[in-house]
Amino acid sequence: MPQILLIYLISSLAIFILPKWVDERKPILLGLINLGAFIFFFLGIPFISGQIQYTRFISWIPEIGLNLEFVLDGLSSIFALLITGIGSLVFFYSYRYMKGYSRTKPFYFYLFLFGGAMLGLVLSGNLIQLFIFWELTSFLSFLLINFFHEKPEARRAAFQSLFITVFGGLSLLSGIILIGSDVNSYSINVWIANADIIKASNHYVPGLILILIGVFTKSAQFPFHFWLPGAMQAPTPVSSYLHSATMVKAGVFLLARLSPALGGTFEWTHIIPLAGVITMLIGSYFAITQTGLKPILAYTTINALGVLVLLIGIDTKLSIKAAMLFLIIHAFYKATLFMVAGMIDKKVGTMDINKLGGLLKYLPITFIITLLAVLSMAGLPPMLGFLGKELIYEAKIQSPGIANLVLFLGVASNVLMIAVSLFFVYKIFLGKPQPFEKKPNEKGPGFWLGPLVLVVLSLFFGLFPSILGSTLVESAVSTIREEDIIVKLKLWHGFNDVFFLSLFTVILGFALFFLLIKRDRLLARWRALNRSIFKFKLTELFDNTMEGFVNFTTRKSRAIQHGYHRYYILTIILFTSVLIWYQVFVTGGFKLNASFSLDPFYISGLIAVIISAGTFSIFAKTRITSIIALGVIGYGISLIYLYYGAIDLSITQIIVETIIIAMFALVLQKLPRFAKLSSSITKFRDIIVALIFGSVMTLIALRAIDIDFLDPISKYYIDNSMIKAFGKNVVNVILVDFRALDTMGEVIVLSIAAFGVSLLLQSKTGKT
Amino acid sequence: MNSVILQIAARYVRWMLLIFALVALIRGHNYPGGGFIGGLLAGLALIYDGFAFDHKRISKKRKINPVGYIGVGLLLIFISLLFGILSGDVLMKGIWISLNLPLLGQLKLGTPFIFDIGVFFVVIGITILFFLSLKRR
Amino acid sequence: MEVLIAILVGFLYAAGVYMILRRSIVKFIIGIILLSNATNLLVFLSAGLTAGSPAFLSDQVSSQQEFSDPLPQALVLTAVVIGLGIVVFTIALKYKFFEVTGADDLDQLKPTDNQK
Amino acid sequence: MNCVALPILIPLVLMIMQIFFRRKIFSQWLGISGSLLLLLSTFYLFGQVTKHGILTLNVGGWPAPYGITLVIDYLSILMLVISAVIIFCISIYAVSFLKTTGEKQRFYIAFYALILGLNGAFITGDVFNLYVWFEVMLISSFVLITLGSSREQLSGGIKYLSLNLIGSLLFLAGIGLLFGKTGTLNMAQLAEILREDDSAILLNTSAMLFFVAFGIKAAIFPLFFWLPASYHTPNITITSLFAGLLTKVGVYTMIRFFTLFFVQDQPFWHNLLLTLAGLTMFIGGSAAIAQYEIRKILSYHIISQIGYMVMGLGIFTPLGLAGGIFFTLHNMIAKTNTFLVSGMVFKLKGNYHLKNIGGLVKESPLLAVLFIIPAFALAGVPPLSGFFAKFILIKAGFEDGHYFVTAVAVFTGLLTLYSMIKIWNEAFLKKSPEDPSHEKDKIKLSLLEVLPSILLGLISLGMGIFASSVFGYTMEAANQLINPSIYIETVLYNQ
């Protein structure tokens, strides 16, 4: 299995180096590669009945539980087949569809890699590995939705989808890590084996919620569903792929995958169905009022995802069975319908249902295809969709928990779905013929071949459902439920509750449909009603929130990075003072042993001179006096050094002080006079700050003298200076021998400073 | 500043300062002084010269190149490092030779001394450079 | 004596901090010089003061003698010299800034942070 | 021969050579070949470290703790290797991007002085020596940041200089106090003393000074002001260099000090570090999304990402530290790369402001690829390096029970993503706002400009794909930091 992913990676990279004659046909080639992978998984079906799984383990970073595990079992097999199968059809389709666009190379690169990432996702047996593929699909879909990137809407939609899915992805990652820390592994099999520990842990509920946020964002569940309609900004093949077999199905997959490990609890059977049922209703409700083909389909996808999530959340044998079947059904009809929509767009030039109509005359084959797909979507016989709907009803009836609500809303949503489906096909192919600029025709099988294959399959499985039931669905359900389950599917169940419920739904659906087509104004009113009830759209809410946040941070960053040099300094000084004072209090730094003495008096006097010179220098009115006072301080300090036996230091201090004063005086001639720039309140505040800082420095300096952990290392220098370094001046020996590296650094600082000074002052630039 | 008195004084002060700087450098290992102090003094001597005669004299007429001083100084420092390595020992290891000179008596010369001379040159260079750049304005 | 010098250190810090909080370039430089003096003195002080003879050895080895600690002296010396380089660079930078903008007011630096 | 000093000897020689040789072309080629030499020597040292463990060198042959000891452990060598890679890339990049400034020679002198200080800081085992290297680095960065002396640079430079100056003064004061209390400067000996002594808690006051000093260098909240004030002013080559290296030295020293000897009163430190880390991440990240100037966005990002590194230190488990180090390494590479790319954007468009540029994806698809790799790496997109760094950090955070700060870390990832997408959308995807009629002569990027970015991009990718070995090394580093006994032993007793 890893080899297949490698093939995907290599062939996607190979797109960039194809010779010209292959390059023109690269979608065909990529479709064939997908087909090959499909055949591989198809041939594998007989080997993975029931709970049997094939795993491949590659150690990656085992220390942090990150390994490559590939699992092929019933569940991943269904998904892999859908991804590769529909993938190959999508590529064949886009050979026709994408003709005439420039820069298709990156497009195919992303699309193919997208398929590969999705395949990697469903084959992952390690949750972190799964997350990696999960994020890859998010980012690749971002790049795909951005195909028409010069349109602002496309950029906006791409960004929304990315932001929402990455938000979910990060939340998913947190959830995985949180729960993974309980069992010390991210391997799904380990999680399943330790399901009891996980469910008993404190981390279970927060972890589950985080994971569910991930699932809900990816699978477009309420309230994160709004990115999905935007994603139709992508070229149609992408939408077709994204809605049917990839991306949005990732969440469903993960939910199914984790249900043995996390499922069955109160939280699981209540949160998930609730989200599912709301999403289902929203999807079908808004589908009706859309005017574009793609938006209609997008909302029906939301509906389908709601159904899938609901079914997995109900978490019974029957509901899982229904979910797996519906997964396949939905993939088939949704891929078909998107391809049809794209085809109509290409042939007629619009996807607005109000500008479409009467296409039956021109596109009979397409009509049949669409009709069959739509029947499947509406859940009408003889299509596979019918079977699915029956099963879903059965599962809903038998569901524990919030069954009544689920059933009621389920019927309502199905009524809407039937109406939408019929409306869809009616508006395009029947209805009023519209004047088209160019006469559409059926030329070129490239457009309808893929959809045809899918509807034929859908019909075939609808008539002979047991073929599907006893193989794929059965092993997937067995995998999820962790027990061997026999699945028998048949089209006709007899006259039971479910049948009558279906009949009821169909009648209502047809009634609604007729109402819609007979009363044009009804729909318009409905739309108006929606607009007034749902004042804000979630997309706009999202945009406004983002914008509000950006504005907030703009103001905030202005406030923080305000540009006033002295307030930066003030902040730093205050921060330091607070930290140090805090530590002084904590460590009881007030107990000092040092005694205050004024002896010898001349040093005391010297200090008094320095302090008064300092005060003078601060408050001096002219610059030159200020600087002279500064000199007094410097020379005074050098005398202190001298008193404590630091001759070299003292000389150096004097010379350095002299140079600084001289330099200062040199430039001072050109610098302006002191201006009175600060108010007295500012001055007072600054004095307080300065005193806070100065006093704490005094305090800790005294502390430092008090504490001595061990004898200083200096004795070594005195002992060895003569013997080993042949110098009597220990300070100098330290400078040039013991710690010569410091001196070297010091000299380099000086040299660079000198270069810098000459550079600054010589450069003639400036005055800009 | 083209004071005549200053110029006359400079002829003597210059040499005195230079000699003083050299003494500080050489004695540095045993008595107060050393490369840094010596270098500063020498630098001051040259600056004094500049004050007296106009700074151009330093840079143009005498062709004193402060960057060159710095370069030479750093090179000397590097050479003193290199000795330790070349002699197969660790970086900066002091290598000493003992000279018996007739007049000065026994004199110990070692790589730390080269290091100190390097510092001396760098400090001369930077002092002049500082001065020149500020003065040129 | 330590207490007094410690107070001096504190005073120099306070003076330096007060000066670098001013808007004038010249005052800022004075503040930096004061702070760097304060820090050097702090290093010198906290290493312990011994009013002993300077650490010059004589040929007759007598390590019994009480020397003042040479290491902090060397450290402070290095720090002083480094301080020289940096202070001179600061002076040059501020001078250049004044030359370019013609203002002694550090609040004039504001626009670099806040341009959109 | 003991090669521990190579990382400082090579830049020293190069610096001296640059002083003597003034020919432009010579400086350039010397620059590139010298950086390559440095890179190779760090590789060699890396091999040595993996083979022999911690390497030490007592400069001048004076035994520790009396002389200055140079120490290379896993943390040092990882930092050395990554910074050598960046230096190599920058030296190639500099060739064409410094064409406009006439100060090539001075650039190279200061450039190598900066590297000298940087490498010195990475390998020194002596507190005061560290200060000296910091100053070397600081003064050369002052020179570099004001190279060109435009008004903007000067005012940015002043803020950069004054705030950093306060940082180094506090650092020096801290050293003085530390030395006053312990009587030693050798890090290993300090660790030995302070780890065993109960009253070492008294040192926390001086530890505060170090914390603030390194905090200023690392640009953590609330000490970061100098960074956004100055990083957008100099030539882009210099900004890239700073962005990749300078703040990370602050992080490095912080990690070094707060694992080696300031380990008293751990709950206090860790809470402080984690709180500030969270604030740094969030404030940096959210300030970034408000900007429209590419370099400012990236500058605020540096701050945000420093938060992650500090968070790794604050978690203080081997995994947390390893995550922090991993993040640092990844960030150095990716961050430099984004700045390099922004330089190329400027070259093509003549502007850094997102509102004035656009359409680059058509104009230069290669540049789009070059941008998207580091941008996605920074946003933490798997399988690039950033994902693993973040993953390890989040894992460590959750497992150690720091839910809040970890949640902030996760959320900040979203902010990072937002600002990267902002650049991507505005500069690359959007239609160019320029008038298409007066199409300028097509400016082409030369190989020397693109090459460093390609190299760094490949490394980002490689650090992701071979995350297991990178993680192994960072884990080794973290273990060495958590158990410093080996470090102490090697430095003080095995000579």
PDB file of N, CA, C and O in Angstrom, chain D residues 55-89:
ATOM      1  N   LEU D  55      32.342  18.115  23.546  1.00  0.00           N
ATOM      2  CA  LEU D  55      33.726  18.485  23.272  1.00  0.00           C
ATOM      3  C   LEU D  55      34.073  19.723  24.078  1.00  0.00           C
ATOM      4  O   LEU D  55      33.254  20.623  24.227  1.00  0.00           O
ATOM      5  N   THR D  56      35.292  19.739  24.601  1.00  0.00           N
ATOM      6  CA  THR D  56      35.681  20.939  25.324  1.00  0.00           C
ATOM      7  C   THR D  56      37.067  21.389  24.875  1.00  0.00           C
ATOM      8  O   THR D  56      37.835  20.608  24.331  1.00  0.00           O
ATOM      9  N   LEU D  57      37.349  22.647  25.079  1.00  0.00           N
ATOM     10  CA  LEU D  57      38.676  23.170  24.820  1.00  0.00           C
ATOM     11  C   LEU D  57      38.968  24.234  25.863  1.00  0.00           C
ATOM     12  O   LEU D  57      38.194  25.174  26.042  1.00  0.00           O
ATOM     13  N   ASN D  58      40.058  24.056  26.573  1.00  0.00           N
ATOM     14  CA  ASN D  58      40.458  25.085  27.522  1.00  0.00           C
ATOM     15  C   ASN D  58      41.393  26.040  26.829  1.00  0.00           C
ATOM     16  O   ASN D  58      42.522  25.709  26.517  1.00  0.00           O
ATOM     17  N   VAL D  59      40.905  27.237  26.594  1.00  0.00           N
ATOM     18  CA  VAL D  59      41.697  28.195  25.832  1.00  0.00           C
ATOM     19  C   VAL D  59      42.945  28.571  26.629  1.00  0.00           C
ATOM     20  O   VAL D  59      42.880  28.829  27.834  1.00  0.00           O
ATOM     21  N   GLY D  60      44.053  28.586  25.915  1.00  0.00           N
ATOM     22  CA  GLY D  60      45.306  28.934  26.554  1.00  0.00           C
ATOM     23  C   GLY D  60      45.853  27.830  27.435  1.00  0.00           C
ATOM     24  O   GLY D  60      46.861  28.015  28.111  1.00  0.00           O
ATOM     25  N   GLY D  61      45.173  26.692  27.437  1.00  0.00           N
ATOM     26  CA  GLY D  61      45.651  25.591  28.252  1.00  0.00           C
ATOM     27  C   GLY D  61      45.405  25.793  29.730  1.00  0.00           C
ATOM     28  O   GLY D  61      45.899  25.019  30.548  1.00  0.00           O
ATOM     29  N   TRP D  62      44.663  26.819  30.110  1.00  0.00           N
ATOM     30  CA  TRP D  62      44.368  27.032  31.520  1.00  0.00           C
ATOM     31  C   TRP D  62      43.170  26.186  31.899  1.00  0.00           C
ATOM     32  O   TRP D  62      42.140  26.268  31.257  1.00  0.00           O
ATOM     33  N   PRO D  63      43.324  25.369  32.937  1.00  0.00           N
ATOM     34  CA  PRO D  63      42.262  24.422  33.248  1.00  0.00           C
ATOM     35  C   PRO D  63      40.988  25.126  33.705  1.00  0.00           C
ATOM     36  O   PRO D  63      41.032  26.203  34.292  1.00  0.00           O
ATOM     37  N   ALA D  64      39.868  24.487  33.403  1.00  0.00           N
ATOM     38  CA  ALA D  64      38.591  25.000  33.906  1.00  0.00           C
ATOM     39  C   ALA D  64      38.608  24.822  35.420  1.00  0.00           C
ATOM     40  O   ALA D  64      39.195  23.875  35.918  1.00  0.00           O
ATOM     41  N   PRO D  65      38.054  25.661  36.213  1.00  0.00           N
ATOM     42  CA  PRO D  65      37.253  26.824  35.849  1.00  0.00           C
ATOM     43  C   PRO D  65      38.063  28.118  35.759  1.00  0.00           C
ATOM     44  O   PRO D  65      37.461  29.176  35.772  1.00  0.00           O
ATOM     45  N   TYR D  66      39.388  28.012  35.645  1.00  0.00           N
ATOM     46  CA  TYR D  66      40.175  29.253  35.729  1.00  0.00           C
ATOM     47  C   TYR D  66      40.284  29.950  34.393  1.00  0.00           C
ATOM     48  O   TYR D  66      40.176  31.168  34.301  1.00  0.00           O
ATOM     49  N   GLY D  67      40.521  29.160  33.355  1.00  0.00           N
ATOM     50  CA  GLY D  67      40.580  29.788  32.040  1.00  0.00           C
ATOM     51  C   GLY D  67      39.185  29.848  31.442  1.00  0.00           C
ATOM     52  O   GLY D  67      38.195  29.603  32.119  1.00  0.00           O
ATOM     53  N   ILE D  68      39.162  30.188  30.170  1.00  0.00           N
ATOM     54  CA  ILE D  68      37.881  30.175  29.475  1.00  0.00           C
ATOM     55  C   ILE D  68      37.753  28.829  28.782  1.00  0.00           C
ATOM     56  O   ILE D  68      38.672  28.400  28.080  1.00  0.00           O
ATOM     57  N   THR D  69      36.662  28.165  29.024  1.00  0.00           N
ATOM     58  CA  THR D  69      36.464  26.869  28.401  1.00  0.00           C
ATOM     59  C   THR D  69      35.448  26.997  27.284  1.00  0.00           C
ATOM     60  O   THR D  69      34.410  27.633  27.464  1.00  0.00           O
ATOM     61  N   LEU D  70      35.787  26.422  26.156  1.00  0.00           N
ATOM     62  CA  LEU D  70      34.814  26.364  25.075  1.00  0.00           C
ATOM     63  C   LEU D  70      34.176  24.983  25.112  1.00  0.00           C
ATOM     64  O   LEU D  70      34.878  23.983  25.235  1.00  0.00           O
ATOM     65  N   VAL D  71      32.889  24.932  25.037  1.00  0.00           N
ATOM     66  CA  VAL D  71      32.189  23.656  25.156  1.00  0.00           C
ATOM     67  C   VAL D  71      31.238  23.516  23.978  1.00  0.00           C
ATOM     68  O   VAL D  71      30.526  24.458  23.642  1.00  0.00           O
ATOM     69  N   ILE D  72      31.263  22.353  23.378  1.00  0.00           N
ATOM     70  CA  ILE D  72      30.259  22.093  22.345  1.00  0.00           C
ATOM     71  C   ILE D  72      29.467  20.864  22.757  1.00  0.00           C
ATOM     72  O   ILE D  72      30.016  19.759  22.817  1.00  0.00           O
ATOM     73  N   ASP D  73      28.216  21.066  23.066  1.00  0.00           N
ATOM     74  CA  ASP D  73      27.362  19.908  23.289  1.00  0.00           C
ATOM     75  C   ASP D  73      26.337  19.857  22.167  1.00  0.00           C
ATOM     76  O   ASP D  73      26.446  20.581  21.188  1.00  0.00           O
ATOM     77  N   TYR D  74      25.356  18.992  22.319  1.00  0.00           N
ATOM     78  CA  TYR D  74      24.414  18.815  21.224  1.00  0.00           C
ATOM     79  C   TYR D  74      23.681  20.107  20.889  1.00  0.00           C
ATOM     80  O   TYR D  74      23.516  20.461  19.723  1.00  0.00           O
ATOM     81  N   LEU D  75      23.257  20.816  21.916  1.00  0.00           N
ATOM     82  CA  LEU D  75      22.530  22.054  21.651  1.00  0.00           C
ATOM     83  C   LEU D  75      23.399  23.026  20.868  1.00  0.00           C
ATOM     84  O   LEU D  75      22.981  23.592  19.857  1.00  0.00           O
ATOM     85  N   SER D  76      24.656  23.185  21.326  1.00  0.00           N
ATOM     86  CA  SER D  76      25.538  24.126  20.631  1.00  0.00           C
ATOM     87  C   SER D  76      25.735  23.724  19.185  1.00  0.00           C
ATOM     88  O   SER D  76      25.641  24.560  18.286  1.00  0.00           O
ATOM     89  N   ILE D  77      26.007  22.459  18.979  1.00  0.00           N
ATOM     90  CA  ILE D  77      26.377  22.073  17.618  1.00  0.00           C
ATOM     91  C   ILE D  77      25.175  22.171  16.691  1.00  0.00           C
ATOM     92  O   ILE D  77      25.304  22.550  15.530  1.00  0.00           O
ATOM     93  N   LEU D  78      24.004  21.878  17.218  1.00  0.00           N
ATOM     94  CA  LEU D  78      22.815  22.016  16.370  1.00  0.00           C
ATOM     95  C   LEU D  78      22.644  23.477  15.951  1.00  0.00           C
ATOM     96  O   LEU D  78      22.397  23.778  14.784  1.00  0.00           O
ATOM     97  N   MET D  79      22.808  24.369  16.938  1.00  0.00           N
ATOM     98  CA  MET D  79      22.689  25.782  16.603  1.00  0.00           C
ATOM     99  C   MET D  79      23.782  26.191  15.621  1.00  0.00           C
ATOM    100  O   MET D  79      23.538  26.955  14.681  1.00  0.00           O
ATOM    101  N   LEU D  80      24.987  25.680  15.857  1.00  0.00           N
ATOM    102  CA  LEU D  80      26.096  26.047  14.979  1.00  0.00           C
ATOM    103  C   LEU D  80      25.848  25.611  13.550  1.00  0.00           C
ATOM    104  O   LEU D  80      26.050  26.372  12.604  1.00  0.00           O
ATOM    105  N   VAL D  81      25.397  24.371  13.405  1.00  0.00           N
ATOM    106  CA  VAL D  81      25.204  23.849  12.049  1.00  0.00           C
ATOM    107  C   VAL D  81      24.137  24.659  11.329  1.00  0.00           C
ATOM    108  O   VAL D  81      24.344  25.132  10.200  1.00  0.00           O
ATOM    109  N   ILE D  82      23.024  24.854  12.011  1.00  0.00           N
ATOM    110  CA  ILE D  82      21.934  25.558  11.332  1.00  0.00           C
ATOM    111  C   ILE D  82      22.339  26.985  11.015  1.00  0.00           C
ATOM    112  O   ILE D  82      22.072  27.498   9.926  1.00  0.00           O
ATOM    113  N   SER D  83      23.034  27.634  11.963  1.00  0.00           N
ATOM    114  CA  SER D  83      23.391  29.018  11.631  1.00  0.00           C
ATOM    115  C   SER D  83      24.447  29.044  10.533  1.00  0.00           C
ATOM    116  O   SER D  83      24.433  29.958   9.711  1.00  0.00           O
ATOM    117  N   ALA D  84      25.308  28.038  10.483  1.00  0.00           N
ATOM    118  CA  ALA D  84      26.295  28.026   9.394  1.00  0.00           C
ATOM    119  C   ALA D  84      25.593  27.870   8.053  1.00  0.00           C
ATOM    120  O   ALA D  84      25.991  28.486   7.056  1.00  0.00           O
ATOM    121  N   VAL D  85      24.540  27.066   8.044  1.00  0.00           N
ATOM    122  CA  VAL D  85      23.777  26.912   6.798  1.00  0.00           C
ATOM    123  C   VAL D  85      23.208  28.263   6.374  1.00  0.00           C
ATOM    124  O   VAL D  85      23.315  28.684   5.222  1.00  0.00           O
ATOM    125  N   ILE D  86      22.622  28.944   7.354  1.00  0.00           N
ATOM    126  CA  ILE D  86      22.007  30.235   7.041  1.00  0.00           C
ATOM    127  C   ILE D  86      23.061  31.234   6.569  1.00  0.00           C
ATOM    128  O   ILE D  86      22.872  31.949   5.591  1.00  0.00           O
ATOM    129  N   ILE D  87      24.200  31.219   7.268  1.00  0.00           N
ATOM    130  CA  ILE D  87      25.267  32.145   6.898  1.00  0.00           C
ATOM    131  C   ILE D  87      25.736  31.888   5.474  1.00  0.00           C
ATOM    132  O   ILE D  87      25.922  32.815   4.683  1.00  0.00           O
ATOM    133  N   PHE D  88      25.859  30.620   5.163  1.00  0.00           N
ATOM    134  CA  PHE D  88      26.278  30.257   3.803  1.00  0.00           C
ATOM    135  C   PHE D  88      25.273  30.807   2.783  1.00  0.00           C
ATOM    136  O   PHE D  88      25.646  31.442   1.792  1.00  0.00           O
ATOM    137  N   CYS D  89      24.008  30.579   3.065  1.00  0.00           N
ATOM    138  CA  CYS D  89      22.985  31.051   2.133  1.00  0.00           C
ATOM    139  C   CYS D  89      23.005  32.572   2.009  1.00  0.00           C
ATOM    140  O   CYS D  89      22.914  33.122   0.916  1.00  0.00           O
TER     141      CYS D  89
END
